[in-house]
mmCIF file of C-alpha atoms in Angstrom:
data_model
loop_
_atom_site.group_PDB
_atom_site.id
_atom_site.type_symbol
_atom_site.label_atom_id
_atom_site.label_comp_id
_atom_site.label_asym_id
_atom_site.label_seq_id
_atom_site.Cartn_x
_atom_site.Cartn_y
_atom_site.Cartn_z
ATOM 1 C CA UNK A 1 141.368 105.684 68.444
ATOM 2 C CA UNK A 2 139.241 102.465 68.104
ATOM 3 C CA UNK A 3 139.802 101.593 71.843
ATOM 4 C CA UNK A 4 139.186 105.191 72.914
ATOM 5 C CA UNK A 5 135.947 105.472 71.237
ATOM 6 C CA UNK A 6 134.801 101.513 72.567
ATOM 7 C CA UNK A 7 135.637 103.093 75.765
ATOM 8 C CA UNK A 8 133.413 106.130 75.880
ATOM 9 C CA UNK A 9 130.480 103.710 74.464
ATOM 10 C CA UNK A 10 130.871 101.529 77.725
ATOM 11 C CA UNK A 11 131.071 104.376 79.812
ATOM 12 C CA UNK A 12 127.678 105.704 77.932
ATOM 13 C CA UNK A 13 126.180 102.605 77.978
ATOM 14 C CA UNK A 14 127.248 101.530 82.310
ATOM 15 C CA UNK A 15 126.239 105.701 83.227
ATOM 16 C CA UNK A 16 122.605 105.093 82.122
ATOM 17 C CA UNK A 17 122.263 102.694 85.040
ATOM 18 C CA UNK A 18 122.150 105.996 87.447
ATOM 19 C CA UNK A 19 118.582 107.580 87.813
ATOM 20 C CA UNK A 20 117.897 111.326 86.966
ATOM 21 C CA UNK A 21 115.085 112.944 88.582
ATOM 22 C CA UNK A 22 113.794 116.287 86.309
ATOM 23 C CA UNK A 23 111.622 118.766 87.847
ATOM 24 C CA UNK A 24 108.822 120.326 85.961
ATOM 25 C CA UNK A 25 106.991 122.812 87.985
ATOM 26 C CA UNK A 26 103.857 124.143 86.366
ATOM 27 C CA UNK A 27 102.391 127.627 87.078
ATOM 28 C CA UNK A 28 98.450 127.913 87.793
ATOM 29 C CA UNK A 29 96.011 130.466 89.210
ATOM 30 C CA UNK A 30 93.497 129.458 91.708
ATOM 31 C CA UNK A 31 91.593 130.865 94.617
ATOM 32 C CA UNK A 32 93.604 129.289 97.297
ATOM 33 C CA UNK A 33 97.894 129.039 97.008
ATOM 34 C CA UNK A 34 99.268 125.568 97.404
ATOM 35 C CA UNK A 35 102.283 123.687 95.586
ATOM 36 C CA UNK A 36 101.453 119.617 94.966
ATOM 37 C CA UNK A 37 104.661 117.571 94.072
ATOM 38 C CA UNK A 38 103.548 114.943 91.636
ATOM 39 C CA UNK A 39 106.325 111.553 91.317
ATOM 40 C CA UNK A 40 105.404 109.912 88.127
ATOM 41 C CA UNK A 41 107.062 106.348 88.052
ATOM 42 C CA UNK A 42 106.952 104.971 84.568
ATOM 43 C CA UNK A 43 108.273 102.146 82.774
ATOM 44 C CA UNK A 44 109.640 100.329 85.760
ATOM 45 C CA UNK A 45 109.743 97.314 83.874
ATOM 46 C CA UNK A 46 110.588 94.906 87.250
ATOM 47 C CA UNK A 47 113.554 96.421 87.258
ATOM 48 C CA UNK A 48 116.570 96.235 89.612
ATOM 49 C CA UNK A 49 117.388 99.418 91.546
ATOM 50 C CA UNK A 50 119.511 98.147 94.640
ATOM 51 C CA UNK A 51 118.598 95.577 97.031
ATOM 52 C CA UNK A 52 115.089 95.710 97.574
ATOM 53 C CA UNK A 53 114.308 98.527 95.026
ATOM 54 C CA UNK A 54 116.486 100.505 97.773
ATOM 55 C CA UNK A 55 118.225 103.270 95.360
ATOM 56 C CA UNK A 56 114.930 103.988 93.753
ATOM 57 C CA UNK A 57 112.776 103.742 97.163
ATOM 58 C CA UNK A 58 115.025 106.453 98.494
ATOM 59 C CA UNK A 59 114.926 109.022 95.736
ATOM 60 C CA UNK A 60 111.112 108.878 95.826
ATOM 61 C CA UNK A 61 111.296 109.368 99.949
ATOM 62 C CA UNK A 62 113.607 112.056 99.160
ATOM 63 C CA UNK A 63 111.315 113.853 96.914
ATOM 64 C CA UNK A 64 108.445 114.023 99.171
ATOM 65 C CA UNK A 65 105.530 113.688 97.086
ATOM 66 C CA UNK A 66 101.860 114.352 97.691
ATOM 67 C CA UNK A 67 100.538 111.752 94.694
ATOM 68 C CA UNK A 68 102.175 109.168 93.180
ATOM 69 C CA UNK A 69 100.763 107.830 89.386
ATOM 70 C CA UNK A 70 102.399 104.904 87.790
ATOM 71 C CA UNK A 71 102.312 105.389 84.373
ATOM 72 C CA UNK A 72 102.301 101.750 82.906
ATOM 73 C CA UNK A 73 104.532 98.869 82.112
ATOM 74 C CA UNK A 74 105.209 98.382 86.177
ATOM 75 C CA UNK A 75 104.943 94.557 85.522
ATOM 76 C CA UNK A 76 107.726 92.943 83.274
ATOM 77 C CA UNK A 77 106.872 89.377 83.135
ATOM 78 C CA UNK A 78 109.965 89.247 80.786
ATOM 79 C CA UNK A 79 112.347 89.766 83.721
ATOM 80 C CA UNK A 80 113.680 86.352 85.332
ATOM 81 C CA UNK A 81 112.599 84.016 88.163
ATOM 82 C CA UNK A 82 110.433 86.162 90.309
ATOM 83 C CA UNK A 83 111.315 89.670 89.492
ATOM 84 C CA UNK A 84 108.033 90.200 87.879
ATOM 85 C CA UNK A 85 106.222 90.541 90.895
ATOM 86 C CA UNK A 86 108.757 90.401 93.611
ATOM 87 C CA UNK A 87 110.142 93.762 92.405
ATOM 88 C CA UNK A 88 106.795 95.310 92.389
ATOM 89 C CA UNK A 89 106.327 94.483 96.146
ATOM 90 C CA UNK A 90 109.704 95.313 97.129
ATOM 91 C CA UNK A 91 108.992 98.932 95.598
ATOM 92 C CA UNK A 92 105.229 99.342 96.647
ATOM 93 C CA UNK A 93 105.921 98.306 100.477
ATOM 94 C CA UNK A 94 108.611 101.071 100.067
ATOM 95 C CA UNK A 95 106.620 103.939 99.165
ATOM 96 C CA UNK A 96 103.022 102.899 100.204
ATOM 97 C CA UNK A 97 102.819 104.833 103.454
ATOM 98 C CA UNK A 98 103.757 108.021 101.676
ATOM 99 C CA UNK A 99 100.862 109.528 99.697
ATOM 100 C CA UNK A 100 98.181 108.280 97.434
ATOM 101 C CA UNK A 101 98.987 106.216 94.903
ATOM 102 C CA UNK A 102 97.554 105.294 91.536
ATOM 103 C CA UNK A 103 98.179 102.952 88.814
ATOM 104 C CA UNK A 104 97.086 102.375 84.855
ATOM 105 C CA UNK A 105 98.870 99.683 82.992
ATOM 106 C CA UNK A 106 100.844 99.924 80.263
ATOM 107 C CA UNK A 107 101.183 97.414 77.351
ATOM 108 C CA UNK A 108 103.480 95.043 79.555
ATOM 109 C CA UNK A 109 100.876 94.305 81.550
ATOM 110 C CA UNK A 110 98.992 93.073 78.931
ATOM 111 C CA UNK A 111 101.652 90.481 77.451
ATOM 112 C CA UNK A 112 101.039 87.111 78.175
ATOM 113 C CA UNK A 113 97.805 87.809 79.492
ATOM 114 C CA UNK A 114 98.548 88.639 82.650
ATOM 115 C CA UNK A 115 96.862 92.388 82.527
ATOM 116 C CA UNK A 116 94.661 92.084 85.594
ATOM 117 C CA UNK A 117 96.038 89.091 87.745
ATOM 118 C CA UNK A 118 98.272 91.273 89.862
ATOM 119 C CA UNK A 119 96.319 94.739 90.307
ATOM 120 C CA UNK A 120 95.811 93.128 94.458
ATOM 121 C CA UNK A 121 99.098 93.958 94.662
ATOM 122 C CA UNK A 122 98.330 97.334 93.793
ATOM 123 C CA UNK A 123 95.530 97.560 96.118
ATOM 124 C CA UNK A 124 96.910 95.817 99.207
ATOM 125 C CA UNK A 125 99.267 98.801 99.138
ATOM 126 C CA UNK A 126 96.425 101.097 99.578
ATOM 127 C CA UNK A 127 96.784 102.405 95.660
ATOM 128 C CA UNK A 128 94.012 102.847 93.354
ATOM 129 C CA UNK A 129 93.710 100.603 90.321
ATOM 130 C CA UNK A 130 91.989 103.404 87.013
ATOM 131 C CA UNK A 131 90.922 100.643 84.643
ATOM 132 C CA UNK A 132 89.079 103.855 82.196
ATOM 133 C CA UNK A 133 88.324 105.398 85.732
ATOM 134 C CA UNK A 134 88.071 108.628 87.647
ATOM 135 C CA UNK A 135 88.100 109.579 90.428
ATOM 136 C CA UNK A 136 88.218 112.531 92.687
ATOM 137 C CA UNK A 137 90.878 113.664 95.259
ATOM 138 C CA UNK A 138 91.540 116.433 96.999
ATOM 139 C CA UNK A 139 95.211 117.533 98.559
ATOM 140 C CA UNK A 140 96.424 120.664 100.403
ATOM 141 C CA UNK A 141 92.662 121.622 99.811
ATOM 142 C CA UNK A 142 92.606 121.717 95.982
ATOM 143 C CA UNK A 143 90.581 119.245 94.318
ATOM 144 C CA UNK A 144 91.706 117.230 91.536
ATOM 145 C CA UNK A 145 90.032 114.655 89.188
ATOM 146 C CA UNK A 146 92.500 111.896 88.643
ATOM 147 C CA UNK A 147 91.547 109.624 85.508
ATOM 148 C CA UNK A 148 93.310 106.615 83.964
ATOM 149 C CA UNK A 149 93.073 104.767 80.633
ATOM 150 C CA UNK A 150 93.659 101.662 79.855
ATOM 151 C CA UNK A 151 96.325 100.668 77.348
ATOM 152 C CA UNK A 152 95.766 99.859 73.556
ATOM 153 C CA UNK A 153 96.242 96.236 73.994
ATOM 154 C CA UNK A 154 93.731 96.172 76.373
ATOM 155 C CA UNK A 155 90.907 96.158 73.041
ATOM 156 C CA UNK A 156 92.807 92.969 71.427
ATOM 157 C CA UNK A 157 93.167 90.006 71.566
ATOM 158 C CA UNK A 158 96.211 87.587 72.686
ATOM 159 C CA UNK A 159 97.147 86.590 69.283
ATOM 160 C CA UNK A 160 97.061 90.420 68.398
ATOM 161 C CA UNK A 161 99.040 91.857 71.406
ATOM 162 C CA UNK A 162 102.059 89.822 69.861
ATOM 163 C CA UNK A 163 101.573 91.810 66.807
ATOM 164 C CA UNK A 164 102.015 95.309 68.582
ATOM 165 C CA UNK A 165 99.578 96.637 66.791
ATOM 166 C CA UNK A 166 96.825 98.784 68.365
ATOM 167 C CA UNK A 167 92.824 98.916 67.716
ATOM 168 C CA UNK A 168 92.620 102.689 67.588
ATOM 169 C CA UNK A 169 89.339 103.464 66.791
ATOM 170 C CA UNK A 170 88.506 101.673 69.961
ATOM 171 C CA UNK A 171 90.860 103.561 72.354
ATOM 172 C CA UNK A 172 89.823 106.835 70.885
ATOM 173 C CA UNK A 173 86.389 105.832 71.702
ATOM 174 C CA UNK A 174 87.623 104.915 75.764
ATOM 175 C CA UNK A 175 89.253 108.225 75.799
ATOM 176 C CA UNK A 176 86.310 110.111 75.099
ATOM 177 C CA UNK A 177 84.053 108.088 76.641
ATOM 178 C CA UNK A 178 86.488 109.001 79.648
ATOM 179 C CA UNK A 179 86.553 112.327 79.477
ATOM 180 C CA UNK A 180 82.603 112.602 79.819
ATOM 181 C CA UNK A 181 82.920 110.645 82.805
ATOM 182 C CA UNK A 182 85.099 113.611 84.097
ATOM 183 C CA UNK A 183 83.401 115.995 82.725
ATOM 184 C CA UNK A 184 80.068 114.837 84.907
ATOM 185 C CA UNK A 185 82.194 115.134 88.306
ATOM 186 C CA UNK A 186 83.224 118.700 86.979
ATOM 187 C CA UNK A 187 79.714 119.710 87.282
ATOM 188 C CA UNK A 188 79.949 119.781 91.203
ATOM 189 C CA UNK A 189 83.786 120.351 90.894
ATOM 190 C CA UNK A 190 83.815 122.841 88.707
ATOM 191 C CA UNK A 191 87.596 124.282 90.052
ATOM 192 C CA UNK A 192 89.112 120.452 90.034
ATOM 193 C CA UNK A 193 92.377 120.381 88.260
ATOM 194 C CA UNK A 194 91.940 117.674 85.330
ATOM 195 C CA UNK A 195 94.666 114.446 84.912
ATOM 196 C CA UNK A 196 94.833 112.140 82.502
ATOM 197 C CA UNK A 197 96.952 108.817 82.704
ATOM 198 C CA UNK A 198 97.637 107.880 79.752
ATOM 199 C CA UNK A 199 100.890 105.106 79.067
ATOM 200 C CA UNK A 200 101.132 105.881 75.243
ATOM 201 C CA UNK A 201 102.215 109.266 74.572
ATOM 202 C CA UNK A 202 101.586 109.051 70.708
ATOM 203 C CA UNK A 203 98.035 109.922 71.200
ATOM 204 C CA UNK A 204 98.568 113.337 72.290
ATOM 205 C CA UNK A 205 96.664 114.713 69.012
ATOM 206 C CA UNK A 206 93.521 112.682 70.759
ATOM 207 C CA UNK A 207 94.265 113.764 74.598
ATOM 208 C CA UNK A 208 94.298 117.357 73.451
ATOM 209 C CA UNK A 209 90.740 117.452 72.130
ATOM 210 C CA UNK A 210 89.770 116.834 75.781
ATOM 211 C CA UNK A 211 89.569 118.935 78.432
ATOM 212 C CA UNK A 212 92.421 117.475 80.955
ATOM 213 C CA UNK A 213 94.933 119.704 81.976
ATOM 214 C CA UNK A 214 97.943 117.364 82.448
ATOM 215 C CA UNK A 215 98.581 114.398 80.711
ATOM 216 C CA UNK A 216 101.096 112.064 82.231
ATOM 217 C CA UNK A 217 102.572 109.219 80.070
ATOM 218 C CA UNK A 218 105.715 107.069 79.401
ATOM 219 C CA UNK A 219 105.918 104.156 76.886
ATOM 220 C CA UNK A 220 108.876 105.487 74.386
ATOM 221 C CA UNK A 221 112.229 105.275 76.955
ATOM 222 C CA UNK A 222 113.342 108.191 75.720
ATOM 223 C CA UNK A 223 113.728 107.402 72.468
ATOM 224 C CA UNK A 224 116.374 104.637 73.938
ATOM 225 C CA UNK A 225 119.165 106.418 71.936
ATOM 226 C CA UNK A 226 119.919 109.750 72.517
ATOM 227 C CA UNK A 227 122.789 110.854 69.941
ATOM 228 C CA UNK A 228 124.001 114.222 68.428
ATOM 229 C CA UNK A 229 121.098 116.421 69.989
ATOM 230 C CA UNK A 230 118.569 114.174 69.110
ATOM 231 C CA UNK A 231 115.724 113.828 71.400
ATOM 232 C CA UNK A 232 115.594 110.023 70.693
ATOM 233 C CA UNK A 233 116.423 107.581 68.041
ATOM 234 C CA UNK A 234 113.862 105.359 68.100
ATOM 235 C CA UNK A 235 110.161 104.182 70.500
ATOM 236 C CA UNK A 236 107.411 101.804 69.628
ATOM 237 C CA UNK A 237 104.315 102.662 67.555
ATOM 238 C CA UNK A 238 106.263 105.731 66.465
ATOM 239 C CA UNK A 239 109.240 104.790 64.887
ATOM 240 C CA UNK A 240 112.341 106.547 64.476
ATOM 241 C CA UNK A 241 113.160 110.040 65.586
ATOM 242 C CA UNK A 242 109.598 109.588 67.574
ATOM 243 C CA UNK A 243 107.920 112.968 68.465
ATOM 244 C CA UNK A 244 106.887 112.392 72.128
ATOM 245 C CA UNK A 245 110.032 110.771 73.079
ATOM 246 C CA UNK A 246 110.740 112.923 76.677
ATOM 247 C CA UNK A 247 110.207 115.669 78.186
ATOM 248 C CA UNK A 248 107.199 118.437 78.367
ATOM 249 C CA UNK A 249 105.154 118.788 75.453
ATOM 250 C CA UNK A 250 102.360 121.872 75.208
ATOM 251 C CA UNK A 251 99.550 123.049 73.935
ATOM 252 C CA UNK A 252 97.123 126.117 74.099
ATOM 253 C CA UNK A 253 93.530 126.137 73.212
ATOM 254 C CA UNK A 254 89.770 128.291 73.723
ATOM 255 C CA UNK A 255 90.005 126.008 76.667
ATOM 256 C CA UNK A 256 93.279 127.048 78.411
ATOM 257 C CA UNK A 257 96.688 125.321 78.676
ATOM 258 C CA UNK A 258 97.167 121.767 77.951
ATOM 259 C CA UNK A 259 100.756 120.233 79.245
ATOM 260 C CA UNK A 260 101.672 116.168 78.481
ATOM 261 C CA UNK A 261 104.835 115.053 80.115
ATOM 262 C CA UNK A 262 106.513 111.898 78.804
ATOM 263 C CA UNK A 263 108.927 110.135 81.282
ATOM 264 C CA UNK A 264 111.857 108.552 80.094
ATOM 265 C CA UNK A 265 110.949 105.853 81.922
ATOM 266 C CA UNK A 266 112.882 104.025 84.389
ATOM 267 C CA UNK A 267 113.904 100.320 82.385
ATOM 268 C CA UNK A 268 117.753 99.607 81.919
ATOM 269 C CA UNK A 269 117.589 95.671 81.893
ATOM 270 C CA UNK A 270 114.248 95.589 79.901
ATOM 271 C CA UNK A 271 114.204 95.832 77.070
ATOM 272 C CA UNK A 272 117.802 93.975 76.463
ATOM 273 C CA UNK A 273 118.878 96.865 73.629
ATOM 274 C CA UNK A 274 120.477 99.219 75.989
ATOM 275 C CA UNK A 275 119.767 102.581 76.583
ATOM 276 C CA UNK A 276 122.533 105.267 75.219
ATOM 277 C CA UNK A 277 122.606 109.106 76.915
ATOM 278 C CA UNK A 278 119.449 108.139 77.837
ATOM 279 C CA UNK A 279 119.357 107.837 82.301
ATOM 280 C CA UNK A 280 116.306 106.384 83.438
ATOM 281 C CA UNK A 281 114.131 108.845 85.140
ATOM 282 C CA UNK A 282 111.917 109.186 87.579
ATOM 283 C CA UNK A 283 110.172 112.733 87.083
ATOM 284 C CA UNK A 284 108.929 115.100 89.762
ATOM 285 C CA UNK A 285 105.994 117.754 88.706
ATOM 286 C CA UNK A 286 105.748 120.813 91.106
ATOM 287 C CA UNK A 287 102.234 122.316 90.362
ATOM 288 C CA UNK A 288 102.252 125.617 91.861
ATOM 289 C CA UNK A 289 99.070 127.508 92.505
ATOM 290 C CA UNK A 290 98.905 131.395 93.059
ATOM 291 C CA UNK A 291 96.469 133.336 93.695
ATOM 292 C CA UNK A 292 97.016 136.190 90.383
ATOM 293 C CA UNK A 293 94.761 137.388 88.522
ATOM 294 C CA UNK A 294 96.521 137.532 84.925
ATOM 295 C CA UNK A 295 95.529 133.944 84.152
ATOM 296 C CA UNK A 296 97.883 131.050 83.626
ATOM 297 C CA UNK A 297 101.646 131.158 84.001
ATOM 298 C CA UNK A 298 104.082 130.490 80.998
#
C-alpha cells in the first residue's frame, strides 16, 4: 500500500513537468468583428523546457498569437550558471518574430537587485519594456491600450525585498496613478479595449476599482499544491488556500465586465518545493469581438 501510494506521488510529482495550455476565450461587442489570441507567459522562472527552450518555443508557434505579455518573474537569478539570462534569450530569439511582445517584471526580477539590468534583452527582441507604462496598439484593426505595473518590490528597498513584504500604500498609489494615464489616451480612443499587467494577482480588490477590462497576472503557481479539489494549497502574500490561485476570476460593475486571469505559471525547477497536480501553463486568451447589439457576452 505504502509503495503504491509513493508511486502515484512520483508519478504526480514527474507529470507536472508537461505544459498545459488553457484557452479562455472572452466574448465582446464592437463595431468591427475580429478574434485576437492573447499568449500570456508567466512565471518562467529561467526555466528548462527542452534544448533551447524548444518544447515551450513550439507550443507558443503552435498557438499563433497576435500579442504576447509576460507577466513577471521571467528572470530567475536563482537558477544555476547562466540560466538566468541564457534561458531568456534562448526563448525570446524563439518567439520574437511572431507578434508584439511586452514585458512587466515580477518580484524575481527585483531580487538581488538586478530589476532593470537585463530589460535590453527585452528590447533587442523588439518587445516593449511597461515600467508603470501604457501604451497604445492596435491589431486586426481594434485598438487596445496595453498598460503594465511594476511589481511591489519595486517601492523597497534591498534589505526589504528579502523580507517579502510589500509597501502597499505605494503600489495602490502606481496603480491609480496608472490608470489616469490610460484614461487620458481613452479620450481620443474612446473604443480601445483596456489591459492591465499586473504580476500579483492579490490586488484584484484594487485593479477592479479601475476601469481595465482584462487583467493579466501570475505570481501564485497555482497554488503549487493542488489536492482533493482544492484550487491550491498554498502562494505568497496570500497564504494558504490563496483566493487568486488560477484560473479566470470576474467581476461586473456600472462600468461593464471586469475579467483577471491568473496563470499557473510556467516554473517546475524554481522554486525547489515541487509542484503537485499542478502542470505549468502557458495560457491562451481568445478575445472574440461581434458585432451584437445585446451588450457583452457571458
Amino acid at each position: 500500500m505504502k509503495s503504491c501510494f509513493l508511486l502515484l506521488f512520483i508519478i504526480a510529482i514527474a507529470s507536472c513537468k508537461t505544459i498545459h495550455t488553457p484557452i479562455y476565450q472572452l466574448d465582446y461587442t464592437d463595431d468591427k468583428e475580429s478574434k485576437v489570441r492573447i499568449v500570456q507567459i508567466s512565471d518562467f522562472h529561467s526555466n528548462d523546457f527542452g534544448k533551447n527552450e524548444k518544447v515551450l518555443i513550439e507550443k507558443i508557434i503552435k498557438a499563433k498569437p497576435d500579442l504576447i505579455f509576460l507577466t513577471g518573474d521571467t528572470f530567475d537569478f536563482k537558477q544555476k550558471k547562466l540560466k538566468p539570462v541564457e534561458n531568456v534569450k534562448f526563448l525570446l530569439n524563439g518567439i520574437k518574430d511572431l507578434c508584439p511582445i511586452f514585458y512587466i517584471t515580477g518580484n524575481h526580477e527585483y531580487y538581488l537587485y538586478h530589476n532593470d539590468e537585463f530589460n535590453y534583452l527585452i528590447e533587442e527582441a523588439g518587445g516593449k519594456v511597461l515600467n508603470n507604462k501604457a501604451l497604445i496598439e492596435e491589431v486586426k484593426e481594434k485598438e487596445f491600450i496595453i498598460a503594465g505595473i511594476d511589481d511591489p518590490f519595486a517601492d523597497l528597498s534591498e534589505k526589504e525585498r528579502l523580507k517579502d513584504k510589500d509597501d502597499k500604500e505605494a503600489y495602490i498609489k502606481r496603480i491609480f496613478s496608472l490608470w489616469e494615464e490610460c484614461e487620458k489616451l481613452s479620450i481620443k480612443n474612446k473604443e480601445a479595449f483596456k489591459i492591465l499587467l499586473a504580476h500579483r494577482p492579490e490586488y484584484f480588490e484594487i485593479y477592479k476599482k479601475t476601469g481595465f477590462d482584462l487583467i493579466l497576472s501570475g505570481h501564485a503557481h497555482g497554488g503549487q499544491w493542488r489536492l482533493f479539489g482544492i484550487n491550491g494549497i498554498y502562494a505568497p502574500m496570500q497564504g494558504l488556500f490563496p483566493k487568486y490561485a488560477g484560473g479566470k476570476y470576474t467581476c461586473r460593475d456600472k462600468n461593464g465586465r471586469k475579467v483577471m486571469i491568473v496563470s499557473r505559471g510556467l516554473s517546475y525547477q524554481q522554486p525547489k518545493l515541487p509542484r503537485i497536480f499542478n502542470n505549468p501553463e502557458l495560457v491562451i486568451i481568445d478575445l472574440v469581438f461581434t458585432a451584437e447589439t445585446s451588450g457583452i457576452q457571458h
